[in-house]
Amino acid sequence: MKFAAAIAVFGAASADAFTLSTSTPKVARSSMKMSIEDAPGAGKYGLPGFPTFNPFNLEGEDDPKFKEYRLKELKNGRLAMLGVSGAAFNAAGIHLPGNINANFDLPFKGDGPSFADIGTPFSLDTFGPIPVTGWAQVFLFMALMDQFFYKQEDADECAQGITYGKPEDPEEYKDLRNKELNNGRLAMVSFLALAAHAGTGKYENWPYIF
């Protein structure tokens, strides 16, 4: 869980930092033109009572640019959810055993600081002991997961290697997608709040919960 928080410190801002391909997302399977208001996470499915935020004048779900931005939003939301969860586990005193690996040496030596000493409390200082080579491992791991082992190019298709079932009922699928989008948005805002709180360096406890 400590690893999750470490990933999010530098990664939550953009999951596309590791984008190695400029391929265009697949075109939607349906030829029907869908309104942007009917898209998951938009209109009444996003923030009820408020107009849909559409500064790029996206036409709908069939718009390739919409699919590109939707995939980026999903990735960033998932990363933020992972980071906030990791920070919560750390604050609760739940850590991975042992020490991190300070370098790229194989087999792993565990010659870096202990997991229990990193990120508790959630502040910039407590992440300081992680060496540059340690952060390099974090970024390398993220790049491998995002661009090779579990690369996802279409927001409506499971990433390669992912085997969870996709609901056959379109309404059930849309409901689950709305929940994922909205939870991801909440997590991104939450992690920004955590980062801002940690940046002040004035408070030892993780805010709002403990």
XYZ file of C-alpha atoms in Angstrom:
210
model
C 0.000 0.000 0.000
C 2.970 2.263 0.631
C 3.972 1.643 -2.942
C 0.548 2.833 -4.094
C 0.972 6.145 -2.312
C 4.479 6.573 -3.682
C 3.245 5.994 -7.204
C 0.531 8.574 -6.841
C 2.816 11.346 -5.546
C 4.366 11.823 -8.953
C 1.925 9.985 -11.167
C -1.544 11.246 -10.324
C -1.045 14.443 -12.290
C -1.016 12.562 -15.581
C -1.093 8.909 -16.506
C -0.076 9.957 -20.007
C 3.450 10.808 -18.976
C 4.357 7.353 -20.205
C 2.434 7.381 -23.468
C 4.721 5.826 -26.052
C 2.193 5.580 -28.842
C 0.167 8.221 -30.652
C -2.319 5.771 -32.098
C -5.871 7.055 -32.405
C -8.470 5.288 -30.229
C -10.744 2.872 -31.994
C -13.918 4.225 -33.495
C -17.063 3.386 -31.577
C -18.777 0.215 -32.637
C -22.131 1.905 -33.097
C -22.717 4.163 -36.080
C -25.388 6.052 -34.175
C -24.449 9.594 -33.253
C -24.744 9.927 -29.467
C -25.174 13.295 -27.779
C -22.510 14.419 -25.341
C -25.264 14.796 -22.737
C -25.940 11.048 -22.906
C -22.324 10.004 -22.413
C -21.337 8.318 -19.137
C -20.103 10.849 -16.620
C -21.668 13.800 -18.473
C -24.811 15.823 -17.865
C -27.078 14.260 -15.257
C -24.646 11.342 -14.880
C -21.818 13.616 -13.792
C -22.896 16.704 -11.869
C -26.702 16.879 -11.888
C -28.146 20.351 -12.169
C -25.098 21.822 -13.869
C -24.431 22.224 -17.601
C -22.014 19.789 -19.223
C -18.477 21.175 -19.240
C -17.439 20.889 -22.888
C -14.785 23.525 -23.718
C -13.545 21.552 -26.740
C -17.010 21.304 -28.326
C -16.902 17.527 -28.484
C -19.825 16.175 -30.472
C -20.480 12.964 -28.575
C -19.242 9.497 -27.764
C -18.395 8.794 -31.396
C -15.995 11.743 -31.512
C -12.420 10.297 -31.541
C -11.228 13.200 -29.406
C -13.901 12.406 -26.821
C -12.701 8.803 -26.627
C -9.110 9.971 -26.233
C -9.949 12.331 -23.356
C -12.237 9.768 -21.734
C -9.446 7.192 -21.648
C -7.081 9.740 -20.095
C -9.682 10.625 -17.473
C -10.209 6.969 -16.590
C -6.480 6.309 -16.240
C -5.866 9.358 -14.082
C -8.893 8.528 -11.939
C -7.740 4.959 -11.390
C -4.258 6.130 -10.454
C -5.675 8.667 -8.007
C -7.935 6.043 -6.398
C -4.893 3.810 -5.930
C -2.901 6.669 -4.417
C -5.587 7.809 -1.977
C -6.157 4.206 -0.887
C -2.415 3.770 -0.325
C -2.248 6.948 1.757
C -5.201 5.775 3.847
C -3.566 2.423 4.577
C -0.343 4.180 5.576
C -2.181 6.514 7.906
C -3.843 3.473 9.509
C -0.415 1.962 10.211
C -0.655 -0.777 7.588
C 2.631 -1.130 5.689
C 4.433 -3.634 3.536
C 7.091 -5.554 5.479
C 10.791 -4.991 5.052
C 12.692 -2.347 3.156
C 12.609 -0.928 -0.341
C 15.377 -1.670 -2.829
C 17.690 1.340 -3.151
C 19.091 0.373 -6.543
C 18.341 -1.805 -9.551
C 20.447 -4.647 -8.191
C 19.128 -8.161 -8.685
C 18.261 -10.091 -6.672
C 16.555 -7.416 -4.599
C 18.582 -6.566 -1.520
C 16.091 -4.467 0.456
C 18.909 -2.034 1.268
C 16.778 1.134 1.262
C 14.590 2.684 3.960
C 11.774 0.603 5.438
C 8.253 0.882 4.069
C 7.048 1.921 7.521
C 9.289 5.005 7.456
C 8.037 6.359 4.133
C 4.961 8.514 3.753
C 3.939 8.474 7.417
C 2.860 11.119 8.125
C 1.898 12.025 4.579
C 4.378 14.826 3.874
C 7.154 15.739 1.473
C 9.810 15.032 4.103
C 8.745 11.435 4.682
C 9.099 10.652 0.984
C 12.565 12.206 0.910
C 14.439 9.013 1.897
C 13.428 7.329 -1.367
C 16.538 7.546 -3.597
C 16.443 8.627 -7.236
C 16.871 5.014 -8.311
C 13.838 4.122 -6.191
C 11.669 6.671 -7.990
C 13.071 5.395 -11.289
C 11.737 1.946 -10.397
C 8.316 3.436 -9.647
C 8.175 5.186 -13.030
C 9.480 2.110 -14.844
C 6.846 -0.086 -13.212
C 4.085 2.346 -14.178
C 5.320 2.549 -17.770
C 5.465 -1.233 -18.118
C 1.950 -1.684 -16.729
C 0.413 1.131 -18.783
C 2.124 0.606 -22.116
C 2.955 -3.086 -22.289
C 1.389 -5.558 -19.864
C -2.026 -3.896 -19.476
C -2.163 -1.406 -22.309
C -5.637 0.000 -22.938
C -6.403 1.913 -26.135
C -10.192 2.054 -26.005
C -12.128 3.239 -22.961
C -14.934 0.778 -23.771
C -12.686 -2.262 -24.119
C -10.807 -4.092 -21.377
C -7.066 -3.672 -21.409
C -5.077 -6.614 -22.680
C -4.513 -9.096 -19.888
C -7.540 -7.920 -17.899
C -10.142 -10.672 -17.544
C -12.989 -9.125 -15.510
C -16.420 -9.591 -17.023
C -18.161 -6.808 -18.898
C -21.932 -6.552 -18.315
C -24.048 -7.471 -21.314
C -26.797 -5.064 -20.281
C -25.933 -1.592 -21.688
C -27.662 0.156 -18.793
C -25.752 -1.858 -16.192
C -22.506 -1.144 -18.007
C -23.287 2.584 -18.134
C -24.105 2.599 -14.424
C -20.788 0.982 -13.540
C -18.893 3.355 -15.837
C -20.598 6.355 -14.213
C -19.517 5.096 -10.795
C -15.934 4.591 -11.948
C -15.743 8.053 -13.505
C -17.265 9.842 -10.531
C -15.192 7.933 -7.974
C -12.080 8.672 -10.011
C -12.919 12.379 -10.140
C -13.451 12.445 -6.389
C -10.132 10.659 -5.853
C -8.271 13.147 -8.078
C -9.661 16.075 -6.075
C -8.893 14.225 -2.819
C -5.312 13.548 -3.781
C -4.788 17.162 -4.804
C -6.040 18.123 -1.342
C -3.631 15.634 0.247
C -0.728 16.982 -1.800
C -1.583 20.578 -0.894
C -1.859 19.597 2.778
C 1.482 17.767 2.666
C 3.109 20.735 0.937
C 2.353 23.052 3.843
C 4.474 20.963 6.207
C 2.461 22.238 9.174
C 0.363 19.228 10.117
C 1.456 15.721 11.028
C -1.841 13.892 10.770
C -3.503 13.008 7.526
C -6.373 15.473 7.193
C -10.102 14.970 7.470
C -10.177 11.306 8.497
C -7.773 10.727 11.390
